Amino acid sequence: MADNESLYRRACEVTPGGVSSPVRSFSSVSSVSSGSSVGATPYFVARAEGASVWDVEGRRYLDYVQSWGASILGHAHPAVVEAVSAAAALGTSYGAPTEAEVLLAEAVRRRVPSCEMVRLVSSGTEATMSAIRAARGFTGRDRILKFAGCYHGHSDALLAGGGSGVATLGLPGSAGVPAEAVAQTVVAPFNQVPEIGTEVACVIVEPVGANMGLVAPAPGFLEGLRAGCDQAGALLIFDEVITGFRLGPGGAQERYGVVPDLSTFGKVLGGGLPLAAFGGRRDIMEVLAPVGPVYQAGTLSGNPLATAAGLAVLALLDDAAYTMLAGRAADLSTLLGQVFEEAGVAAQVPVVGPLMGLFFAGAPVVDYDGARASAANGVYARFFGAMLARGVALPPSPYEAMFPSLAHSRDDVERTADLARAAIATL
Ligand SMILES: *Cc1c(COP(=O)(O)O)cnc(C)c1O
């Protein structure tokens, strides 16, 4: 029987830091600095179901990571398992178009009317990278504007001032990125409308900041970006990789009533399989090959297992599901807020629909500087460890949001609050 410790040791021998993606590492929530020390050992998942994951030692965790929100129905939902199994029996990839790709693109367009056309890709990184290329091709301009603390995947031009793992690991951007690759990237503070010049091809933003903890858009911020882009002839891109199909059928653009030119999706849309998408106005999307001059491609794009999973998930996300999800997040936020208040611990538990964040800070966090100040006090890291010891898996970084799923019951939420009370008492 494999155990976490020995697997982690072996993993560190064959892959950097023992993980396939740095956000899975416990390095930022561990008090032990050496890479392979006990405190930094992550749980290795053997299986998952509903709101729970089990590690290779048979230990069960109530899971608030949920594949960073990809498992919105909870893990191993029978409808998804069945759809993927049925699709697998028909072949796993063809290199030719399928009906499911058409159905999924239509399903996106029905829910997000600004996406007149959609292209399927395999990761959120590809979606944002391709949307940027389309925007540059369409406008004939090079400059892009992004916001500090927003994460748009790990392509060169978008790593500057990134949230998520870039923030967790304290990287200013990344080594290995040539200066020329980011020379056309301007980073502005989140929640302040920047000056947008006529050299700007596009402004890309997470309409709700969900990779620096959770930071809602200030009133007027998204509207201001829309107006500024219109004035400059720049395109507005909403990176809805987290918010898409989570805040509601139409994502953040529906919730806030601001219509972007291009949108990117991932996570929920793939139902836990490698699938993402970008879409937008027909005249912009038609710059893409084979219609237009902007090249973009993918061997596994629109993969039949992934489209089957995505269609199965979207079919189950009705109004009742969204109401329930938002209710769970609100309950959890309220209960945790009470726990921290009783304990005299300064904490903010922001909620936007079904998304929840947690900052150990005395005042609401509105930007990346605030998120960084909160992370720096180290309380999150200790709280994470105390919760994990009690069987609750929170994101292993203060810069990530929490993802209650449809499988999290009211009981689960109350249990989380009870365990948080016990955990906070030990800090
Ligand atoms: C996760 C994420 C991405 C990157 O998606 P990957 O599938 O990990 O490449 C991009 N943008 C946002 C907002 C994300 O949360």
Coordinates of C-alpha atoms and ligand atoms in Angstrom, one line a residue:
M1 CA 0.0 0.0 0.0
A2 CA 1.3 3.4 -1.0
D3 CA 1.3 6.1 1.7
N4 CA 1.4 9.9 1.1
E5 CA 4.9 10.3 2.5
S6 CA 6.6 7.7 0.3
L7 CA 4.6 8.7 -2.7
Y8 CA 5.6 12.3 -2.2
R9 CA 9.3 11.3 -1.9
R10 CA 9.0 9.3 -5.1
A11 CA 7.1 12.1 -6.8
C12 CA 9.8 14.6 -5.9
E13 CA 12.4 12.4 -7.5
V14 CA 10.6 12.3 -10.9
T15 CA 8.7 15.6 -11.1
P16 CA 9.7 19.1 -9.9
G17 CA 8.2 19.6 -6.4
G18 CA 6.4 16.3 -6.6
V19 CA 3.4 17.9 -8.4
S20 CA 2.0 18.3 -11.9
S21 CA 0.9 21.9 -11.2
P22 CA 2.4 24.1 -8.5
V23 CA -1.0 25.1 -7.0
R24 CA -1.2 21.5 -5.7
S25 CA 1.9 21.9 -3.7
F26 CA 1.7 22.5 0.0
S27 CA 4.9 24.6 0.0
S28 CA 3.1 27.9 0.8
V29 CA 1.0 26.5 3.6
S30 CA 3.7 24.4 5.2
S31 CA 5.8 25.8 8.0
V32 CA 8.6 23.5 6.9
S33 CA 10.7 25.0 4.1
S34 CA 12.5 22.0 2.7
G35 CA 10.8 20.6 -0.3
S36 CA 10.4 17.0 0.8
S37 CA 9.8 17.5 4.5
V38 CA 6.8 16.0 6.3
G39 CA 4.9 19.2 6.7
A40 CA 4.9 19.8 3.0
T41 CA 3.5 16.4 2.0
P42 CA 0.2 16.7 0.1
Y43 CA -2.5 14.1 0.3
F44 CA -2.4 11.8 -2.8
V45 CA -5.9 11.2 -3.9
A46 CA -7.1 7.6 -4.6
R47 CA -10.7 8.4 -5.3
A48 CA -13.4 11.0 -4.9
E49 CA -17.2 11.1 -4.6
G50 CA -19.6 13.9 -4.1
A51 CA -18.1 16.4 -1.6
S52 CA -15.3 14.0 -0.5
V53 CA -11.9 12.9 -1.6
W54 CA -10.0 9.9 -0.1
D55 CA -6.3 9.7 0.0
V56 CA -4.2 6.7 -0.6
E57 CA -4.1 5.9 3.1
G58 CA -7.9 5.8 3.2
R59 CA -8.3 9.1 4.9
R60 CA -11.4 11.1 3.9
Y61 CA -11.5 14.9 3.4
L62 CA -14.4 17.2 2.9
D63 CA -13.2 18.8 -0.3
Y64 CA -13.4 22.6 -1.0
V65 CA -10.9 22.4 -3.9
Q66 CA -13.2 20.4 -6.2
S67 CA -10.6 20.6 -9.0
W68 CA -10.6 24.4 -8.6
G69 CA -14.3 24.4 -9.3
A70 CA -14.3 22.0 -12.3
S71 CA -16.4 19.5 -10.3
I72 CA -19.4 21.8 -9.7
L73 CA -21.7 18.8 -9.3
G74 CA -19.3 17.2 -6.9
H75 CA -16.9 14.4 -7.7
A76 CA -17.8 11.4 -9.8
H77 CA -21.3 12.5 -10.4
P78 CA -23.2 9.5 -12.0
A79 CA -24.4 11.5 -15.0
V80 CA -20.8 12.6 -15.8
V81 CA -19.4 9.1 -15.2
E82 CA -22.0 7.6 -17.4
A83 CA -21.6 10.2 -20.2
V84 CA -17.8 9.8 -20.2
S85 CA -18.0 6.0 -20.1
A86 CA -20.4 5.9 -23.0
A87 CA -18.3 8.3 -25.0
A88 CA -15.1 6.3 -24.3
A89 CA -16.6 3.2 -25.8
L90 CA -17.1 5.1 -29.1
G91 CA -13.5 6.1 -29.4
T92 CA -11.5 8.7 -27.4
S93 CA -10.3 11.1 -30.2
Y94 CA -10.8 11.2 -33.9
G95 CA -9.1 14.2 -35.5
A96 CA -12.4 15.0 -37.2
P97 CA -15.4 17.0 -36.1
T98 CA -18.3 15.6 -34.0
E99 CA -21.9 16.4 -33.2
A100 CA -21.0 16.9 -29.5
E101 CA -18.8 19.9 -30.4
V102 CA -21.7 21.6 -32.2
L103 CA -24.0 20.8 -29.3
L104 CA -21.6 22.2 -26.7
A105 CA -20.9 25.4 -28.7
E106 CA -24.7 25.9 -29.1
A107 CA -25.1 25.3 -25.4
V108 CA -22.6 28.0 -24.6
R109 CA -24.2 30.4 -27.0
R110 CA -27.6 29.8 -25.5
R111 CA -26.4 30.7 -22.1
V112 CA -23.9 33.4 -23.0
P113 CA -25.4 35.4 -25.9
S114 CA -22.3 37.5 -26.4
C115 CA -20.6 34.3 -27.6
E116 CA -22.0 34.3 -31.1
M117 CA -19.2 31.9 -32.1
V118 CA -17.2 29.6 -29.9
R119 CA -14.0 27.6 -30.3
L120 CA -13.2 24.7 -28.1
V121 CA -9.7 24.2 -26.7
S122 CA -8.2 22.0 -24.0
S123 CA -7.2 24.3 -21.1
G124 CA -8.0 27.8 -19.8
T125 CA -4.4 28.8 -20.6
E126 CA -5.1 28.0 -24.3
A127 CA -8.4 29.8 -24.2
T128 CA -6.9 33.1 -22.9
M129 CA -3.8 32.9 -25.0
S130 CA -5.9 32.3 -28.1
A131 CA -8.4 35.0 -27.3
I132 CA -5.5 37.5 -26.9
R133 CA -4.1 36.4 -30.3
A134 CA -7.6 36.9 -31.9
A135 CA -7.9 40.3 -30.3
R136 CA -4.5 41.3 -31.6
G137 CA -5.2 39.9 -35.0
F138 CA -8.6 41.7 -35.2
T139 CA -7.4 45.1 -34.0
G140 CA -3.9 45.0 -35.6
R141 CA -2.6 46.3 -32.2
D142 CA -0.1 44.6 -29.8
R143 CA -0.6 46.1 -26.4
I144 CA -2.6 44.2 -23.8
L145 CA -3.8 45.4 -20.4
K146 CA -4.4 43.1 -17.5
F147 CA -4.9 43.5 -13.7
A148 CA -2.7 42.7 -10.8
G149 CA -3.8 39.5 -9.0
C150 CA -5.8 38.2 -12.0
Y151 CA -4.6 34.9 -13.3
H152 CA -5.1 34.0 -17.0
G153 CA -3.2 30.8 -17.3
H154 CA 0.6 30.4 -17.8
S155 CA 1.3 31.8 -21.3
D156 CA 4.3 34.1 -21.4
A157 CA 2.5 37.4 -22.1
L158 CA -0.1 36.9 -19.3
L159 CA 2.1 35.8 -16.4
A160 CA 3.0 39.4 -15.4
G161 CA 1.3 40.3 -12.1
G162 CA -0.6 37.0 -12.0
G163 CA -2.6 35.6 -9.1
S164 CA -3.0 31.9 -8.2
G165 CA 0.3 30.0 -8.2
V166 CA 2.3 33.0 -9.4
A167 CA 1.1 34.9 -6.3
T168 CA 1.4 31.8 -4.0
L169 CA 5.1 31.3 -4.9
G170 CA 5.8 35.1 -4.7
L171 CA 7.0 35.3 -8.3
P172 CA 6.9 38.7 -10.0
G173 CA 6.0 37.0 -13.2
S174 CA 8.2 34.1 -14.1
A175 CA 11.8 33.3 -15.0
G176 CA 12.1 32.0 -18.5
V177 CA 9.9 34.7 -20.0
P178 CA 11.8 37.0 -22.4
A179 CA 11.4 40.7 -21.7
E180 CA 10.1 41.1 -25.2
A181 CA 7.2 38.6 -24.5
V182 CA 5.8 40.9 -21.7
A183 CA 6.9 44.2 -23.2
Q184 CA 3.4 44.7 -24.6
T185 CA 1.7 43.7 -21.3
V186 CA 0.6 46.5 -19.0
V187 CA -0.5 45.6 -15.5
A188 CA -2.9 47.9 -13.7
P189 CA -4.4 47.6 -10.1
F190 CA -7.7 45.7 -9.9
N191 CA -10.8 47.6 -9.3
Q192 CA -9.5 50.9 -10.7
V193 CA -10.4 51.8 -14.3
P194 CA -7.1 52.6 -16.0
E195 CA -6.4 54.9 -18.9
I196 CA -6.9 52.9 -22.1
G197 CA -5.0 54.2 -25.1
T198 CA -5.6 53.7 -28.8
E199 CA -2.6 51.4 -28.9
V200 CA -4.4 48.8 -26.7
A201 CA -5.6 45.7 -28.5
C202 CA -7.5 44.3 -25.5
V203 CA -8.2 44.6 -21.8
I204 CA -8.4 41.2 -20.2
V205 CA -9.9 40.8 -16.7
E206 CA -11.4 38.3 -14.3
P207 CA -14.8 40.0 -13.8
V208 CA -14.7 38.6 -10.3
G209 CA -11.1 38.2 -9.0
A210 CA -10.9 34.5 -8.0
N211 CA -7.2 33.9 -8.1
M212 CA -6.2 36.3 -5.3
G213 CA -8.7 34.9 -2.8
L214 CA -12.1 36.3 -3.8
V215 CA -12.4 39.9 -4.8
A216 CA -15.7 41.3 -6.2
P217 CA -15.6 44.0 -8.8
A218 CA -16.2 47.5 -7.3
P219 CA -19.4 49.2 -8.6
G220 CA -18.6 50.8 -11.9
F221 CA -15.3 48.9 -12.5
L222 CA -16.5 46.6 -15.2
E223 CA -18.8 49.3 -16.7
G224 CA -15.8 51.6 -16.8
L225 CA -13.7 49.1 -18.6
R226 CA -16.4 48.6 -21.2
A227 CA -16.7 52.4 -21.8
G228 CA -12.9 52.8 -21.9
C229 CA -12.5 50.0 -24.4
D230 CA -15.2 51.4 -26.6
Q231 CA -13.6 54.8 -26.6
A232 CA -10.2 53.4 -27.5
G233 CA -11.4 50.8 -30.0
A234 CA -10.0 48.1 -27.8
L235 CA -11.6 44.7 -27.2
L236 CA -12.8 43.7 -23.7
I237 CA -12.1 40.1 -22.7
F238 CA -13.8 38.6 -19.7
D239 CA -11.8 35.6 -18.4
E240 CA -14.7 33.6 -17.1
V241 CA -12.7 30.4 -16.7
I242 CA -13.9 30.3 -13.0
T243 CA -17.0 32.4 -13.1
G244 CA -18.5 30.9 -16.4
F245 CA -21.4 28.6 -15.7
R246 CA -20.8 29.0 -12.0
L247 CA -22.2 32.4 -11.1
G248 CA -25.3 31.5 -13.2
P249 CA -25.9 30.2 -16.7
G250 CA -24.6 33.4 -18.2
G251 CA -21.6 33.9 -15.8
A252 CA -20.4 37.2 -14.6
Q253 CA -21.4 39.1 -17.7
E254 CA -25.0 38.2 -17.0
R255 CA -24.7 38.9 -13.3
Y256 CA -23.2 42.4 -13.8
G257 CA -24.9 43.3 -17.1
V258 CA -21.6 44.2 -18.8
V259 CA -21.1 42.6 -22.2
P260 CA -17.5 41.7 -23.3
D261 CA -16.3 41.3 -26.9
L262 CA -14.6 38.0 -26.1
S263 CA -15.0 35.5 -23.2
T264 CA -13.0 32.6 -22.0
F265 CA -14.3 29.5 -20.2
G266 CA -12.9 26.3 -18.7
K267 CA -13.2 24.5 -15.4
V268 CA -17.0 24.0 -15.1
L269 CA -17.4 23.7 -18.8
G270 CA -15.2 20.6 -19.0
G271 CA -16.9 18.8 -16.2
G272 CA -13.5 17.7 -14.8
L273 CA -12.0 16.8 -18.1
P274 CA -9.5 18.8 -20.1
L275 CA -11.8 21.2 -22.0
A276 CA -12.0 25.0 -22.3
A277 CA -13.4 27.5 -24.8
F278 CA -13.3 31.0 -26.0
G279 CA -16.0 32.9 -27.9
G280 CA -17.4 36.2 -28.8
R281 CA -18.6 38.4 -31.6
R282 CA -18.8 36.7 -34.9
D283 CA -16.8 39.3 -36.8
I284 CA -14.0 38.9 -34.2
M285 CA -14.1 35.1 -34.1
E286 CA -14.0 34.9 -37.9
V287 CA -10.4 36.1 -37.8
L288 CA -9.5 32.6 -36.8
A289 CA -8.2 30.0 -39.2
P290 CA -9.4 28.5 -41.4
V291 CA -11.7 31.5 -42.1
G292 CA -9.3 34.2 -41.2
P293 CA -5.5 34.8 -40.8
V294 CA -5.1 34.1 -37.0
Y295 CA -3.8 30.6 -36.5
Q296 CA -5.1 28.5 -33.6
A297 CA -5.4 24.7 -33.4
G298 CA -5.3 21.6 -31.2
T299 CA -5.1 17.9 -31.7
L300 CA -7.4 17.1 -28.7
S301 CA -9.6 20.3 -29.0
G302 CA -13.2 19.3 -28.6
N303 CA -12.3 15.9 -27.3
P304 CA -15.3 13.6 -27.3
L305 CA -14.9 12.5 -23.7
A306 CA -14.6 16.1 -22.6
T307 CA -17.5 17.4 -24.6
A308 CA -19.7 14.5 -23.3
A309 CA -18.8 15.5 -19.7
G310 CA -19.4 19.2 -20.4
L311 CA -22.8 18.6 -22.0
A312 CA -23.8 16.3 -19.0
V313 CA -22.8 19.0 -16.5
L314 CA -24.5 21.9 -18.3
A315 CA -27.7 19.9 -18.6
L316 CA -27.9 19.6 -14.8
L317 CA -27.2 23.3 -14.0
D318 CA -30.7 24.6 -13.9
D319 CA -31.9 27.6 -11.8
A320 CA -32.6 25.4 -8.8
A321 CA -29.0 24.2 -8.9
Y322 CA -27.6 27.8 -9.0
T323 CA -29.9 28.8 -6.1
M324 CA -28.8 25.9 -4.1
L325 CA -25.1 26.5 -4.8
A326 CA -25.3 30.2 -3.8
G327 CA -27.2 29.2 -0.7
R328 CA -24.5 26.8 0.4
A329 CA -21.8 29.4 -0.1
A330 CA -23.8 32.0 1.8
D331 CA -24.4 29.6 4.7
L332 CA -20.8 28.7 4.8
S333 CA -19.7 32.3 4.8
T334 CA -22.2 33.3 7.5
L335 CA -21.2 30.4 9.8
L336 CA -17.5 30.8 9.3
G337 CA -17.9 34.5 9.9
Q338 CA -19.5 33.8 13.2
V339 CA -16.8 31.3 14.2
F340 CA -14.1 33.8 13.5
E341 CA -15.9 36.6 15.3
E342 CA -16.5 34.5 18.4
A343 CA -12.8 33.6 18.4
G344 CA -11.8 37.2 18.0
V345 CA -10.0 36.5 14.8
A346 CA -10.1 39.3 12.2
A347 CA -11.4 37.6 9.0
Q348 CA -13.3 38.4 5.8
V349 CA -15.4 35.7 4.2
P350 CA -16.5 37.3 0.9
V351 CA -19.2 35.6 -1.2
V352 CA -20.1 36.2 -4.8
G353 CA -23.0 33.8 -5.7
P354 CA -21.6 30.3 -5.3
L355 CA -18.0 31.5 -4.8
M356 CA -16.4 32.0 -1.4
G357 CA -13.1 33.5 -0.3
L358 CA -11.3 33.7 3.1
F359 CA -9.0 36.4 4.1
F360 CA -7.5 36.8 7.6
A361 CA -7.8 40.6 7.4
G362 CA -9.4 43.3 9.4
A363 CA -11.1 45.1 6.5
P364 CA -12.6 44.0 3.1
V365 CA -10.0 43.1 0.5
V366 CA -10.5 45.0 -2.8
D367 CA -7.2 44.4 -4.7
Y368 CA -4.1 42.3 -5.0
D369 CA -2.1 44.5 -2.4
G370 CA -4.8 43.7 0.1
A371 CA -4.8 40.0 -0.7
R372 CA -1.0 40.0 -0.3
A373 CA -1.1 41.8 3.0
S374 CA -3.6 39.3 4.3
A375 CA -1.6 36.3 3.1
A376 CA 1.6 37.6 4.6
N377 CA 0.3 37.3 8.2
G378 CA 0.5 33.5 7.9
V379 CA -2.8 32.8 9.6
Y380 CA -4.3 31.1 6.5
A381 CA -1.4 28.7 6.3
R382 CA -1.9 27.6 9.9
F383 CA -5.7 27.5 9.6
F384 CA -5.2 25.3 6.5
G385 CA -3.1 22.8 8.4
A386 CA -5.5 22.7 11.4
M387 CA -8.5 22.1 9.1
L388 CA -6.6 19.4 7.1
A389 CA -5.8 17.6 10.3
R390 CA -9.6 17.6 11.0
G391 CA -10.5 16.2 7.6
V392 CA -11.3 19.4 5.7
A393 CA -9.4 20.1 2.5
L394 CA -9.2 23.9 1.8
P395 CA -7.2 25.2 -1.1
P396 CA -3.5 25.0 -0.2
S397 CA -2.9 28.7 -0.8
P398 CA -4.4 31.9 0.6
Y399 CA -4.7 33.2 -3.0
E400 CA -7.4 30.7 -4.1
A401 CA -11.2 30.8 -3.8
M402 CA -13.2 28.0 -2.2
F403 CA -15.5 25.9 -4.2
P404 CA -18.5 24.4 -2.5
S405 CA -20.2 22.0 -4.9
L406 CA -23.8 20.8 -5.4
A407 CA -22.8 17.8 -3.4
H408 CA -22.0 19.8 -0.3
S409 CA -25.0 19.4 2.0
R410 CA -26.1 21.8 4.7
D411 CA -24.7 19.2 7.1
D412 CA -21.3 19.4 5.5
V413 CA -21.4 23.2 5.8
E414 CA -22.3 23.0 9.5
R415 CA -19.6 20.4 10.1
T416 CA -17.1 22.6 8.4
A417 CA -18.0 25.5 10.7
D418 CA -17.8 23.2 13.8
L419 CA -14.4 22.0 12.7
A420 CA -13.2 25.5 12.0
R421 CA -14.2 26.5 15.6
A422 CA -12.0 23.7 16.9
A423 CA -9.2 24.5 14.4
I424 CA -9.1 28.2 15.2
A425 CA -8.9 27.5 18.9
T426 CA -5.6 25.7 18.4
L427 CA -3.9 28.6 16.6
Ligands
LIG1 C1 -7.7 28.3 -14.0 C2 -7.7 29.6 -14.7 C3 -7.1 29.7 -16.0 C4 -6.2 28.7 -16.6 O1 -6.9 27.5 -16.9 P1 -6.0 26.1 -17.0 O2 -7.1 25.2 -17.5 O3 -5.5 25.8 -15.7 O4 -5.0 26.4 -18.0 C5 -7.3 30.9 -16.6 N1 -8.0 31.9 -16.1 C6 -8.6 31.8 -14.9 C7 -9.5 32.9 -14.4 C8 -8.5 30.6 -14.2 O5 -9.0 30.5 -13.0

